[in-house]
mmCIF file of C-alpha atoms and ligand atoms in Angstrom:
data_model
loop_
_atom_site.group_PDB
_atom_site.id
_atom_site.type_symbol
_atom_site.label_atom_id
_atom_site.label_comp_id
_atom_site.label_asym_id
_atom_site.label_seq_id
_atom_site.Cartn_x
_atom_site.Cartn_y
_atom_site.Cartn_z
ATOM 1 C CA UNK A 1 67.228 -15.080 224.299
ATOM 2 C CA UNK A 2 64.599 -17.598 223.238
ATOM 3 C CA UNK A 3 63.411 -15.155 220.563
ATOM 4 C CA UNK A 4 66.654 -15.608 218.702
ATOM 5 C CA UNK A 5 65.611 -19.119 217.901
ATOM 6 C CA UNK A 6 62.230 -18.265 216.432
ATOM 7 C CA UNK A 7 62.216 -19.502 212.878
ATOM 8 C CA UNK A 8 60.101 -17.357 210.610
ATOM 9 C CA UNK A 9 60.502 -18.661 207.097
ATOM 10 C CA UNK A 10 61.513 -22.207 207.763
ATOM 11 C CA UNK A 11 61.430 -24.429 204.703
ATOM 12 C CA UNK A 12 58.927 -27.274 204.666
ATOM 13 C CA UNK A 13 61.579 -29.981 204.804
ATOM 14 C CA UNK A 14 63.058 -28.375 207.873
ATOM 15 C CA UNK A 15 59.730 -28.339 209.671
ATOM 16 C CA UNK A 16 59.335 -32.024 209.016
ATOM 17 C CA UNK A 17 62.787 -32.870 210.366
ATOM 18 C CA UNK A 18 62.914 -35.494 213.112
ATOM 19 C CA UNK A 19 65.948 -33.717 214.531
ATOM 20 C CA UNK A 20 67.033 -30.143 214.111
ATOM 21 C CA UNK A 21 70.094 -28.210 215.123
ATOM 22 C CA UNK A 22 69.900 -24.442 215.116
ATOM 23 C CA UNK A 23 73.159 -22.501 215.201
ATOM 24 C CA UNK A 24 72.978 -18.821 215.968
ATOM 25 C CA UNK A 25 75.781 -17.303 213.906
ATOM 26 C CA UNK A 26 75.277 -13.820 215.263
ATOM 27 C CA UNK A 27 75.775 -15.195 218.788
ATOM 28 C CA UNK A 28 79.065 -16.747 217.609
ATOM 29 C CA UNK A 29 80.139 -13.363 216.220
ATOM 30 C CA UNK A 30 79.144 -11.669 219.490
ATOM 31 C CA UNK A 31 81.034 -14.282 221.503
ATOM 32 C CA UNK A 32 84.150 -13.767 219.377
ATOM 33 C CA UNK A 33 83.965 -9.985 219.865
ATOM 34 C CA UNK A 34 83.548 -10.572 223.604
ATOM 35 C CA UNK A 35 86.619 -12.817 223.716
ATOM 36 C CA UNK A 36 88.555 -10.264 221.644
ATOM 37 C CA UNK A 37 87.553 -7.582 224.158
ATOM 38 C CA UNK A 38 88.579 -9.796 227.089
ATOM 39 C CA UNK A 39 91.911 -10.465 225.353
ATOM 40 C CA UNK A 40 92.858 -6.828 225.934
ATOM 41 C CA UNK A 41 95.866 -5.805 223.863
ATOM 42 C CA UNK A 42 96.207 -9.274 222.356
ATOM 43 C CA UNK A 43 94.566 -10.233 219.081
ATOM 44 C CA UNK A 44 91.968 -12.977 219.327
ATOM 45 C CA UNK A 45 92.210 -15.876 216.916
ATOM 46 C CA UNK A 46 89.385 -18.364 216.388
ATOM 47 C CA UNK A 47 89.736 -22.110 216.869
ATOM 48 C CA UNK A 48 87.564 -23.969 214.354
ATOM 49 C CA UNK A 49 88.975 -27.495 214.514
ATOM 50 C CA UNK A 50 86.669 -30.527 214.297
ATOM 51 C CA UNK A 51 84.275 -28.774 211.909
ATOM 52 C CA UNK A 52 84.071 -25.754 214.215
ATOM 53 C CA UNK A 53 83.286 -27.956 217.209
ATOM 54 C CA UNK A 54 80.688 -29.817 215.181
ATOM 55 C CA UNK A 55 78.767 -26.729 214.065
ATOM 56 C CA UNK A 56 80.042 -26.434 210.480
ATOM 57 C CA UNK A 57 83.381 -24.871 209.573
ATOM 58 C CA UNK A 58 82.088 -23.129 206.409
ATOM 59 C CA UNK A 59 79.292 -21.120 208.014
ATOM 60 C CA UNK A 60 81.107 -20.593 211.280
ATOM 61 C CA UNK A 61 84.408 -19.702 209.587
ATOM 62 C CA UNK A 62 82.766 -17.132 207.345
ATOM 63 C CA UNK A 63 80.911 -15.614 210.293
ATOM 64 C CA UNK A 64 84.096 -15.265 212.324
ATOM 65 C CA UNK A 65 85.982 -13.838 209.366
ATOM 66 C CA UNK A 66 83.262 -11.233 208.852
ATOM 67 C CA UNK A 67 83.385 -10.425 212.567
ATOM 68 C CA UNK A 68 87.084 -9.623 212.124
ATOM 69 C CA UNK A 69 89.027 -12.783 212.973
ATOM 70 C CA UNK A 70 92.214 -13.025 210.889
ATOM 71 C CA UNK A 71 93.940 -15.914 212.658
ATOM 72 C CA UNK A 72 92.360 -19.359 212.653
ATOM 73 C CA UNK A 73 93.441 -22.671 214.140
ATOM 74 C CA UNK A 74 92.447 -26.049 212.731
ATOM 75 C CA UNK A 75 93.648 -29.510 213.761
ATOM 76 C CA UNK A 76 94.434 -31.061 210.381
ATOM 77 C CA UNK A 77 95.271 -29.664 206.918
ATOM 78 C CA UNK A 78 92.004 -30.825 205.293
ATOM 79 C CA UNK A 79 90.116 -28.557 207.697
ATOM 80 C CA UNK A 80 92.326 -25.665 206.635
ATOM 81 C CA UNK A 81 91.627 -26.352 202.956
ATOM 82 C CA UNK A 82 87.879 -26.350 203.637
ATOM 83 C CA UNK A 83 88.130 -23.090 205.557
ATOM 84 C CA UNK A 84 90.360 -21.216 203.088
ATOM 85 C CA UNK A 85 87.645 -19.903 200.681
ATOM 86 C CA UNK A 86 85.667 -18.524 203.649
ATOM 87 C CA UNK A 87 88.634 -16.779 205.238
ATOM 88 C CA UNK A 88 90.603 -15.527 202.229
ATOM 89 C CA UNK A 89 93.023 -13.132 203.900
ATOM 90 C CA UNK A 90 93.391 -14.982 207.184
ATOM 91 C CA UNK A 91 96.332 -16.880 208.580
ATOM 92 C CA UNK A 92 95.293 -20.501 209.089
ATOM 93 C CA UNK A 93 97.421 -22.488 211.537
ATOM 94 C CA UNK A 94 97.384 -26.293 211.481
ATOM 95 C CA UNK A 95 97.919 -27.632 215.001
ATOM 96 C CA UNK A 96 99.014 -31.150 214.027
ATOM 97 C CA UNK A 97 101.922 -29.723 212.034
ATOM 98 C CA UNK A 98 103.148 -30.987 208.687
ATOM 99 C CA UNK A 99 104.078 -34.488 207.532
ATOM 100 C CA UNK A 100 105.814 -35.731 204.388
ATOM 101 C CA UNK A 101 103.254 -35.818 201.588
ATOM 102 C CA UNK A 102 101.278 -32.867 202.938
ATOM 103 C CA UNK A 103 103.412 -30.118 201.353
ATOM 104 C CA UNK A 104 100.981 -29.536 198.509
ATOM 105 C CA UNK A 105 97.854 -29.064 200.613
ATOM 106 C CA UNK A 106 99.776 -26.617 202.827
ATOM 107 C CA UNK A 107 101.256 -24.556 200.006
ATOM 108 C CA UNK A 108 98.159 -24.557 197.802
ATOM 109 C CA UNK A 109 95.940 -23.358 200.617
ATOM 110 C CA UNK A 110 98.477 -21.100 202.253
ATOM 111 C CA UNK A 111 98.307 -22.996 205.566
ATOM 112 C CA UNK A 112 100.815 -22.431 208.359
ATOM 113 C CA UNK A 113 102.142 -25.595 210.008
ATOM 114 C CA UNK A 114 102.512 -25.592 213.771
ATOM 115 C CA UNK A 115 105.795 -27.451 214.237
ATOM 116 C CA UNK A 116 105.503 -29.506 217.391
ATOM 117 C CA UNK A 117 108.322 -32.041 217.503
ATOM 118 C CA UNK A 118 111.999 -32.393 216.663
ATOM 119 C CA UNK A 119 111.038 -34.807 213.909
ATOM 120 C CA UNK A 120 108.698 -32.300 212.302
ATOM 121 C CA UNK A 121 111.268 -29.568 212.663
ATOM 122 C CA UNK A 122 113.885 -31.617 210.814
ATOM 123 C CA UNK A 123 111.426 -32.390 208.029
ATOM 124 C CA UNK A 124 110.337 -28.763 207.837
ATOM 125 C CA UNK A 125 113.919 -27.515 207.535
ATOM 126 C CA UNK A 126 114.476 -29.934 204.647
ATOM 127 C CA UNK A 127 111.321 -28.634 202.956
ATOM 128 C CA UNK A 128 112.503 -25.041 203.370
ATOM 129 C CA UNK A 129 115.903 -25.806 201.887
ATOM 130 C CA UNK A 130 114.119 -26.773 198.685
ATOM 131 C CA UNK A 131 111.324 -24.271 198.722
ATOM 132 C CA UNK A 132 112.712 -21.160 200.372
ATOM 133 C CA UNK A 133 111.002 -19.068 203.057
ATOM 134 C CA UNK A 134 107.541 -20.020 204.259
ATOM 135 C CA UNK A 135 105.953 -19.140 207.606
ATOM 136 C CA UNK A 136 105.515 -21.626 210.433
ATOM 137 C CA UNK A 137 104.587 -21.609 214.095
ATOM 138 C CA UNK A 138 106.498 -23.375 216.853
ATOM 139 C CA UNK A 139 104.620 -25.190 219.590
ATOM 140 C CA UNK A 140 106.705 -25.441 222.749
ATOM 141 C CA UNK A 141 105.728 -27.805 225.550
ATOM 142 C CA UNK A 142 105.605 -26.128 228.962
ATOM 143 C CA UNK A 143 104.134 -29.036 230.900
ATOM 144 C CA UNK A 144 101.147 -30.439 229.032
ATOM 145 C CA UNK A 145 103.096 -33.350 227.502
ATOM 146 C CA UNK A 146 100.865 -33.599 224.485
ATOM 147 C CA UNK A 147 102.382 -31.784 221.508
ATOM 148 C CA UNK A 148 105.305 -29.393 221.522
ATOM 149 C CA UNK A 149 109.060 -29.117 221.218
ATOM 150 C CA UNK A 150 110.882 -29.665 224.489
ATOM 151 C CA UNK A 151 111.672 -26.284 225.973
ATOM 152 C CA UNK A 152 115.451 -26.705 225.834
ATOM 153 C CA UNK A 153 115.323 -27.592 222.138
ATOM 154 C CA UNK A 154 113.149 -24.620 221.342
ATOM 155 C CA UNK A 155 115.451 -22.263 223.232
ATOM 156 C CA UNK A 156 118.526 -23.734 221.524
ATOM 157 C CA UNK A 157 116.943 -22.979 218.174
ATOM 158 C CA UNK A 158 117.054 -19.247 218.841
ATOM 159 C CA UNK A 159 120.851 -19.063 218.648
ATOM 160 C CA UNK A 160 121.410 -22.009 216.357
ATOM 161 C CA UNK A 161 123.659 -20.719 213.589
ATOM 162 C CA UNK A 162 123.078 -23.838 211.519
ATOM 163 C CA UNK A 163 119.344 -23.238 211.266
ATOM 164 C CA UNK A 164 118.281 -22.222 207.772
ATOM 165 C CA UNK A 165 117.598 -18.523 207.351
ATOM 166 C CA UNK A 166 114.331 -19.500 205.724
ATOM 167 C CA UNK A 167 113.020 -20.899 209.036
ATOM 168 C CA UNK A 168 110.689 -18.085 209.812
ATOM 169 C CA UNK A 169 108.457 -18.654 212.838
ATOM 170 C CA UNK A 170 105.612 -16.143 212.887
ATOM 171 C CA UNK A 171 104.296 -17.489 216.202
ATOM 172 C CA UNK A 172 105.535 -19.363 219.254
ATOM 173 C CA UNK A 173 102.819 -21.009 221.264
ATOM 174 C CA UNK A 174 102.131 -23.300 224.178
ATOM 175 C CA UNK A 175 98.993 -24.716 225.773
ATOM 176 C CA UNK A 176 97.758 -24.703 229.383
ATOM 177 C CA UNK A 177 96.853 -27.973 231.065
ATOM 178 C CA UNK A 178 94.712 -26.479 233.846
ATOM 179 C CA UNK A 179 93.438 -23.199 232.421
ATOM 180 C CA UNK A 180 89.882 -24.169 233.390
ATOM 181 C CA UNK A 181 90.916 -24.180 237.072
ATOM 182 C CA UNK A 182 92.021 -20.678 238.102
ATOM 183 C CA UNK A 183 93.292 -22.017 241.448
ATOM 184 C CA UNK A 184 95.723 -24.499 239.923
ATOM 185 C CA UNK A 185 99.416 -23.707 240.551
ATOM 186 C CA UNK A 186 100.131 -25.357 237.211
ATOM 187 C CA UNK A 187 98.967 -22.193 235.432
ATOM 188 C CA UNK A 188 101.688 -20.009 236.893
ATOM 189 C CA UNK A 189 104.341 -22.658 236.371
ATOM 190 C CA UNK A 190 103.487 -22.858 232.684
ATOM 191 C CA UNK A 191 103.207 -19.084 232.446
ATOM 192 C CA UNK A 192 106.736 -18.607 233.804
ATOM 193 C CA UNK A 193 108.172 -21.122 231.390
ATOM 194 C CA UNK A 194 106.341 -19.593 228.495
ATOM 195 C CA UNK A 195 107.518 -16.108 229.429
ATOM 196 C CA UNK A 196 111.088 -17.382 228.957
ATOM 197 C CA UNK A 197 110.200 -18.772 225.554
ATOM 198 C CA UNK A 198 108.420 -15.603 224.527
ATOM 199 C CA UNK A 199 111.394 -13.442 225.540
ATOM 200 C CA UNK A 200 113.860 -15.684 223.734
ATOM 201 C CA UNK A 201 111.853 -15.392 220.513
ATOM 202 C CA UNK A 202 111.931 -11.648 220.582
ATOM 203 C CA UNK A 203 109.972 -10.050 217.773
ATOM 204 C CA UNK A 204 107.924 -13.206 217.174
ATOM 205 C CA UNK A 205 104.268 -13.194 218.283
ATOM 206 C CA UNK A 206 103.489 -15.477 221.198
ATOM 207 C CA UNK A 207 100.320 -17.250 222.246
ATOM 208 C CA UNK A 208 99.496 -19.244 225.374
ATOM 209 C CA UNK A 209 95.790 -19.089 226.126
ATOM 210 C CA UNK A 210 92.749 -20.905 224.828
ATOM 211 C CA UNK A 211 89.294 -19.777 226.050
ATOM 212 C CA UNK A 212 89.973 -20.549 229.702
ATOM 213 C CA UNK A 213 93.355 -18.828 229.791
ATOM 214 C CA UNK A 214 91.789 -15.579 228.576
ATOM 215 C CA UNK A 215 89.879 -15.462 231.871
ATOM 216 C CA UNK A 216 93.118 -15.860 233.870
ATOM 217 C CA UNK A 217 94.062 -12.234 233.216
ATOM 218 C CA UNK A 218 96.325 -10.116 231.062
ATOM 219 C CA UNK A 219 99.573 -11.933 232.034
ATOM 220 C CA UNK A 220 98.260 -14.868 230.073
ATOM 221 C CA UNK A 221 97.270 -12.985 226.918
ATOM 222 C CA UNK A 222 100.627 -12.320 225.166
ATOM 223 C CA UNK A 223 100.082 -11.321 221.498
ATOM 224 C CA UNK A 224 97.434 -13.766 220.352
ATOM 225 C CA UNK A 225 94.719 -15.703 222.177
ATOM 226 C CA UNK A 226 93.093 -18.894 220.870
ATOM 227 C CA UNK A 227 89.461 -19.111 221.975
ATOM 228 C CA UNK A 228 87.448 -22.125 220.854
ATOM 229 C CA UNK A 229 84.712 -23.412 223.147
ATOM 230 C CA UNK A 230 83.718 -19.949 224.391
ATOM 231 C CA UNK A 231 82.842 -18.911 220.831
ATOM 232 C CA UNK A 232 80.333 -21.747 220.742
ATOM 233 C CA UNK A 233 78.739 -20.772 224.041
ATOM 234 C CA UNK A 234 80.406 -23.489 226.121
ATOM 235 C CA UNK A 235 81.811 -23.183 229.618
ATOM 236 C CA UNK A 236 85.523 -22.448 229.639
ATOM 237 C CA UNK A 237 86.084 -22.118 233.382
ATOM 238 C CA UNK A 238 84.936 -24.711 235.913
ATOM 239 C CA UNK A 239 82.503 -23.534 238.526
ATOM 240 C CA UNK A 240 82.199 -19.956 237.245
ATOM 241 C CA UNK A 241 79.160 -18.295 235.716
ATOM 242 C CA UNK A 242 79.416 -18.712 231.964
ATOM 243 C CA UNK A 243 79.254 -15.230 230.411
ATOM 244 C CA UNK A 244 78.955 -16.437 226.817
ATOM 245 C CA UNK A 245 75.768 -16.378 224.775
ATOM 246 C CA UNK A 246 74.231 -19.747 223.964
ATOM 247 C CA UNK A 247 74.780 -20.632 220.327
ATOM 248 C CA UNK A 248 73.272 -24.041 219.687
ATOM 249 C CA UNK A 249 69.842 -25.524 220.085
ATOM 250 C CA UNK A 250 69.254 -29.235 219.469
ATOM 251 C CA UNK A 251 65.699 -30.512 219.243
ATOM 252 C CA UNK A 252 64.023 -33.820 218.507
ATOM 253 C CA UNK A 253 60.500 -34.570 217.437
ATOM 254 C CA UNK A 254 58.288 -36.542 219.781
ATOM 255 C CA UNK A 255 57.094 -39.586 217.861
ATOM 256 C CA UNK A 256 54.510 -40.775 220.307
ATOM 257 C CA UNK A 257 52.979 -40.212 223.706
ATOM 258 C CA UNK A 258 52.095 -43.326 225.635
ATOM 259 C CA UNK A 259 50.445 -44.185 228.916
ATOM 260 C CA UNK A 260 52.110 -46.710 231.157
ATOM 261 C CA UNK A 261 51.086 -48.159 234.501
ATOM 262 C CA UNK A 262 52.824 -48.059 237.855
ATOM 263 C CA UNK A 263 55.066 -51.097 238.214
ATOM 264 C CA UNK A 264 55.822 -51.367 234.483
ATOM 265 C CA UNK A 265 59.346 -50.940 233.214
ATOM 266 C CA UNK A 266 60.793 -48.688 230.508
ATOM 267 C CA UNK A 267 63.368 -49.356 227.774
ATOM 268 C CA UNK A 268 66.228 -51.850 227.420
ATOM 269 C CA UNK A 269 67.174 -53.833 230.449
ATOM 270 C CA UNK A 270 63.825 -52.941 232.057
ATOM 271 C CA UNK A 271 65.907 -51.022 234.564
ATOM 272 C CA UNK A 272 63.512 -48.154 235.104
ATOM 273 C CA UNK A 273 60.424 -49.143 237.081
ATOM 274 C CA UNK A 274 57.553 -46.677 237.071
ATOM 275 C CA UNK A 275 56.479 -45.720 240.573
ATOM 276 C CA UNK A 276 53.213 -44.183 239.339
ATOM 277 C CA UNK A 277 50.916 -44.276 236.329
ATOM 278 C CA UNK A 278 52.865 -42.252 233.789
ATOM 279 C CA UNK A 279 52.746 -40.510 230.439
ATOM 280 C CA UNK A 280 55.845 -41.043 228.382
ATOM 281 C CA UNK A 281 57.048 -39.111 225.359
ATOM 282 C CA UNK A 282 59.236 -41.037 222.925
ATOM 283 C CA UNK A 283 61.631 -38.660 221.155
ATOM 284 C CA UNK A 284 63.446 -39.227 217.891
ATOM 285 C CA UNK A 285 66.965 -38.945 219.252
ATOM 286 C CA UNK A 286 69.483 -41.435 220.551
ATOM 287 C CA UNK A 287 73.121 -42.070 221.136
ATOM 288 C CA UNK A 288 73.714 -42.175 217.365
ATOM 289 C CA UNK A 289 72.905 -38.443 217.493
ATOM 290 C CA UNK A 290 75.347 -37.763 220.283
ATOM 291 C CA UNK A 291 72.598 -37.946 222.883
ATOM 292 C CA UNK A 292 74.873 -40.142 224.907
ATOM 293 C CA UNK A 293 73.777 -43.375 226.520
ATOM 294 C CA UNK A 294 75.216 -41.998 229.732
ATOM 295 C CA UNK A 295 72.322 -39.510 229.755
ATOM 296 C CA UNK A 296 69.990 -42.398 230.611
ATOM 297 C CA UNK A 297 67.614 -41.967 233.495
ATOM 298 C CA UNK A 298 68.666 -45.008 235.448
ATOM 299 C CA UNK A 299 70.284 -48.347 235.462
ATOM 300 C CA UNK A 300 73.396 -47.850 233.381
ATOM 301 C CA UNK A 301 76.255 -49.925 234.602
ATOM 302 C CA UNK A 302 79.660 -48.247 234.509
ATOM 303 C CA UNK A 303 78.258 -44.807 235.173
ATOM 304 C CA UNK A 304 78.865 -42.678 238.195
ATOM 305 C CA UNK A 305 75.611 -43.175 240.074
ATOM 306 C CA UNK A 306 75.715 -39.577 241.268
ATOM 307 C CA UNK A 307 74.169 -38.420 238.019
ATOM 308 C CA UNK A 308 70.397 -38.699 237.851
ATOM 309 C CA UNK A 309 70.211 -38.552 234.044
ATOM 310 C CA UNK A 310 69.433 -35.731 231.686
ATOM 311 C CA UNK A 311 66.357 -33.597 231.207
ATOM 312 C CA UNK A 312 64.782 -32.089 228.126
ATOM 313 C CA UNK A 313 62.529 -29.052 227.896
ATOM 314 C CA UNK A 314 58.977 -28.899 226.554
ATOM 315 C CA UNK A 315 57.408 -25.456 226.638
ATOM 316 C CA UNK A 316 59.125 -24.079 229.712
ATOM 317 C CA UNK A 317 59.078 -27.305 231.725
ATOM 318 C CA UNK A 318 61.941 -29.684 232.305
ATOM 319 C CA UNK A 319 61.169 -33.355 231.808
ATOM 320 C CA UNK A 320 63.536 -36.183 232.793
ATOM 321 C CA UNK A 321 64.874 -38.983 230.635
ATOM 322 C CA UNK A 322 63.529 -42.317 231.865
ATOM 323 C CA UNK A 323 65.215 -45.637 231.211
ATOM 324 C CA UNK A 324 68.058 -46.158 228.834
ATOM 325 C CA UNK A 325 68.794 -43.946 225.872
ATOM 326 C CA UNK A 326 68.759 -46.151 222.764
ATOM 327 C CA UNK A 327 70.367 -45.690 219.345
ATOM 328 C CA UNK A 328 67.560 -43.653 217.783
ATOM 329 C CA UNK A 329 65.028 -43.102 220.558
ATOM 330 C CA UNK A 330 64.857 -41.640 224.032
ATOM 331 C CA UNK A 331 61.944 -41.673 226.462
ATOM 332 C CA UNK A 332 60.999 -38.694 228.626
ATOM 333 C CA UNK A 333 58.554 -38.646 231.554
ATOM 334 C CA UNK A 334 55.897 -36.018 230.767
ATOM 335 C CA UNK A 335 53.437 -37.054 233.488
ATOM 336 C CA UNK A 336 53.787 -33.713 235.261
ATOM 337 C CA UNK A 337 52.871 -31.667 232.173
ATOM 338 C CA UNK A 338 49.267 -30.681 231.671
ATOM 339 C CA UNK A 339 47.263 -32.844 229.258
ATOM 340 C CA UNK A 340 47.554 -30.395 226.345
ATOM 341 C CA UNK A 341 51.128 -29.305 226.914
ATOM 342 C CA UNK A 342 52.596 -31.933 224.631
ATOM 343 C CA UNK A 343 51.481 -33.848 221.536
ATOM 344 C CA UNK A 344 53.211 -36.181 219.153
ATOM 345 C CA UNK A 345 54.958 -34.141 216.483
ATOM 346 C CA UNK A 346 56.118 -31.511 218.969
ATOM 347 C CA UNK A 347 59.790 -30.872 219.475
ATOM 348 C CA UNK A 348 61.601 -31.344 222.739
ATOM 349 C CA UNK A 349 64.662 -29.186 223.417
ATOM 350 C CA UNK A 350 67.622 -31.409 224.251
ATOM 351 C CA UNK A 351 70.105 -28.620 224.703
ATOM 352 C CA UNK A 352 69.914 -24.918 224.022
ATOM 353 C CA UNK A 353 68.943 -21.645 225.684
ATOM 354 C CA UNK A 354 66.555 -23.432 228.103
ATOM 355 C CA UNK A 355 68.798 -26.444 228.702
ATOM 356 C CA UNK A 356 72.443 -25.386 228.935
ATOM 357 C CA UNK A 357 74.907 -27.503 226.969
ATOM 358 C CA UNK A 358 77.174 -27.918 229.965
ATOM 359 C CA UNK A 359 74.341 -29.098 232.228
ATOM 360 C CA UNK A 360 73.543 -31.827 229.730
ATOM 361 C CA UNK A 361 77.227 -32.687 229.438
ATOM 362 C CA UNK A 362 77.553 -32.935 233.229
ATOM 363 C CA UNK A 363 74.556 -35.273 233.352
ATOM 364 C CA UNK A 364 76.519 -37.578 231.032
ATOM 365 C CA UNK A 365 79.722 -37.183 233.047
ATOM 366 C CA UNK A 366 81.444 -35.350 230.212
ATOM 367 C CA UNK A 367 82.119 -31.846 228.880
ATOM 368 C CA UNK A 368 80.359 -29.562 226.403
ATOM 369 C CA UNK A 369 83.191 -30.028 223.912
ATOM 370 C CA UNK A 370 82.429 -33.721 223.599
ATOM 371 C CA UNK A 371 78.678 -33.188 223.297
ATOM 372 C CA UNK A 372 79.107 -30.633 220.490
ATOM 373 C CA UNK A 373 81.643 -32.574 218.473
ATOM 374 C CA UNK A 374 79.566 -35.744 218.775
ATOM 375 C CA UNK A 375 76.187 -34.457 217.588
ATOM 376 C CA UNK A 376 76.227 -36.601 214.471
ATOM 377 C CA UNK A 377 74.857 -36.321 210.984
ATOM 378 C CA UNK A 378 71.100 -36.704 211.333
ATOM 379 C CA UNK A 379 70.186 -33.183 212.415
ATOM 380 C CA UNK A 380 68.670 -30.803 209.885
ATOM 381 C CA UNK A 381 70.897 -27.817 210.291
ATOM 382 C CA UNK A 382 69.675 -24.270 210.257
ATOM 383 C CA UNK A 383 71.842 -21.213 210.635
ATOM 384 C CA UNK A 384 70.452 -17.988 212.020
ATOM 385 C CA UNK A 385 72.161 -14.855 210.796
ATOM 386 C CA UNK A 386 72.048 -11.580 212.636
ATOM 387 C CA UNK A 387 71.328 -8.175 211.173
ATOM 388 C CA UNK A 388 75.011 -7.452 210.602
HETATM 389 C C1 PLP B 401 91.499 -26.836 221.086
HETATM 390 C C2 PLP B 401 92.620 -25.906 221.337
HETATM 391 C C3 PLP B 401 92.374 -24.557 221.627
HETATM 392 C C4 PLP B 401 90.987 -24.038 221.913
HETATM 393 O O1 PLP B 401 90.586 -24.491 223.186
HETATM 394 P P1 PLP B 401 89.228 -24.057 223.889
HETATM 395 O O2 PLP B 401 89.333 -24.629 225.240
HETATM 396 O O3 PLP B 401 88.132 -24.700 223.085
HETATM 397 O O4 PLP B 401 89.129 -22.584 223.845
HETATM 398 C C5 PLP B 401 93.452 -23.711 221.700
HETATM 399 N N1 PLP B 401 94.719 -24.171 221.542
HETATM 400 C C6 PLP B 401 95.002 -25.461 221.292
HETATM 401 C C7 PLP B 401 96.412 -25.904 221.149
HETATM 402 C C8 PLP B 401 93.960 -26.379 221.207
HETATM 403 O O5 PLP B 401 94.234 -27.679 220.989
#
């Protein structure tokens, strides 16, 4: 696995980068094919909202399109417009739906609005009356209480004679609240409701499951699945072995190695007291790079004290964060490494094949999704392409 991240012809400017983020596009393609396989008879879409979970919608979108994805989900129309040239023949669904003033960006980029409220539906019908037929999706709420038409309203629409003939849903969808917990009774409750919706909209494709729901079994697959986090190597199901390939590696350069004495303190607030003479490595990464302050080694108020702080990896050794993470800098305890194992200028792996994304996220009391989408703008980005 580590071999995948070997960079052979790295440009000079990349080698000098204080921070680098390596995205393995062939692993994303493999993960999509794996989710498509696990979706059984259903087609697998690809969710690329929030700049493909922070990894870059252009490169990621093109990779997924080449792998065979023909249905994409974005959150807002601008993301769909950015994706369009990289996914020319694909259907691009916009999860936030359509608002007055957005008609042009939808029509010009051939984006499909996901209609999610009565208000949007009324607006959309007015648009259709002027424009004529244009596809849409309907999001029906089955218990999440985020977006979605109330179930009764969606069902009423099926037989509504006053609805314009041009209202042409190509998809009905809903979203699971507890898909990441296979033991939750909520899953079956939502499934049963969605089955009713799916049957009512006979002949229209239906979609219920994001990454986690795909693992709940074939009942949950319907016609189209919507994997996101799993494509990027993240954990979809709580407490289960993650079968996805790691995709991202984030590294920071070590700016200096310093010796400090037992009894001295480290970083803001002087909250971390050294219990022994120590060697400290100061890395060029901080909370401005999404290396969250909650990853600090000790002494952060307002954090669940159960978390001991994060670790990075140098060579094949894990080294803990000591003291508070600051805006641009983080300090790691490298006392236990041999003298020559680390020098200034070396990179420390913050997350990647040796330091799973979700382990780092847990150390901060959050989830991989938030880590990925918060990585920030300072990383030099490199994309590894596979042979295909
Ligand atoms: C984000 C999102 C997805 C993808 O979820 P993952 O957990 O990342 O697979 C699917 N459907 C909807 C409605 C979403 O908002």
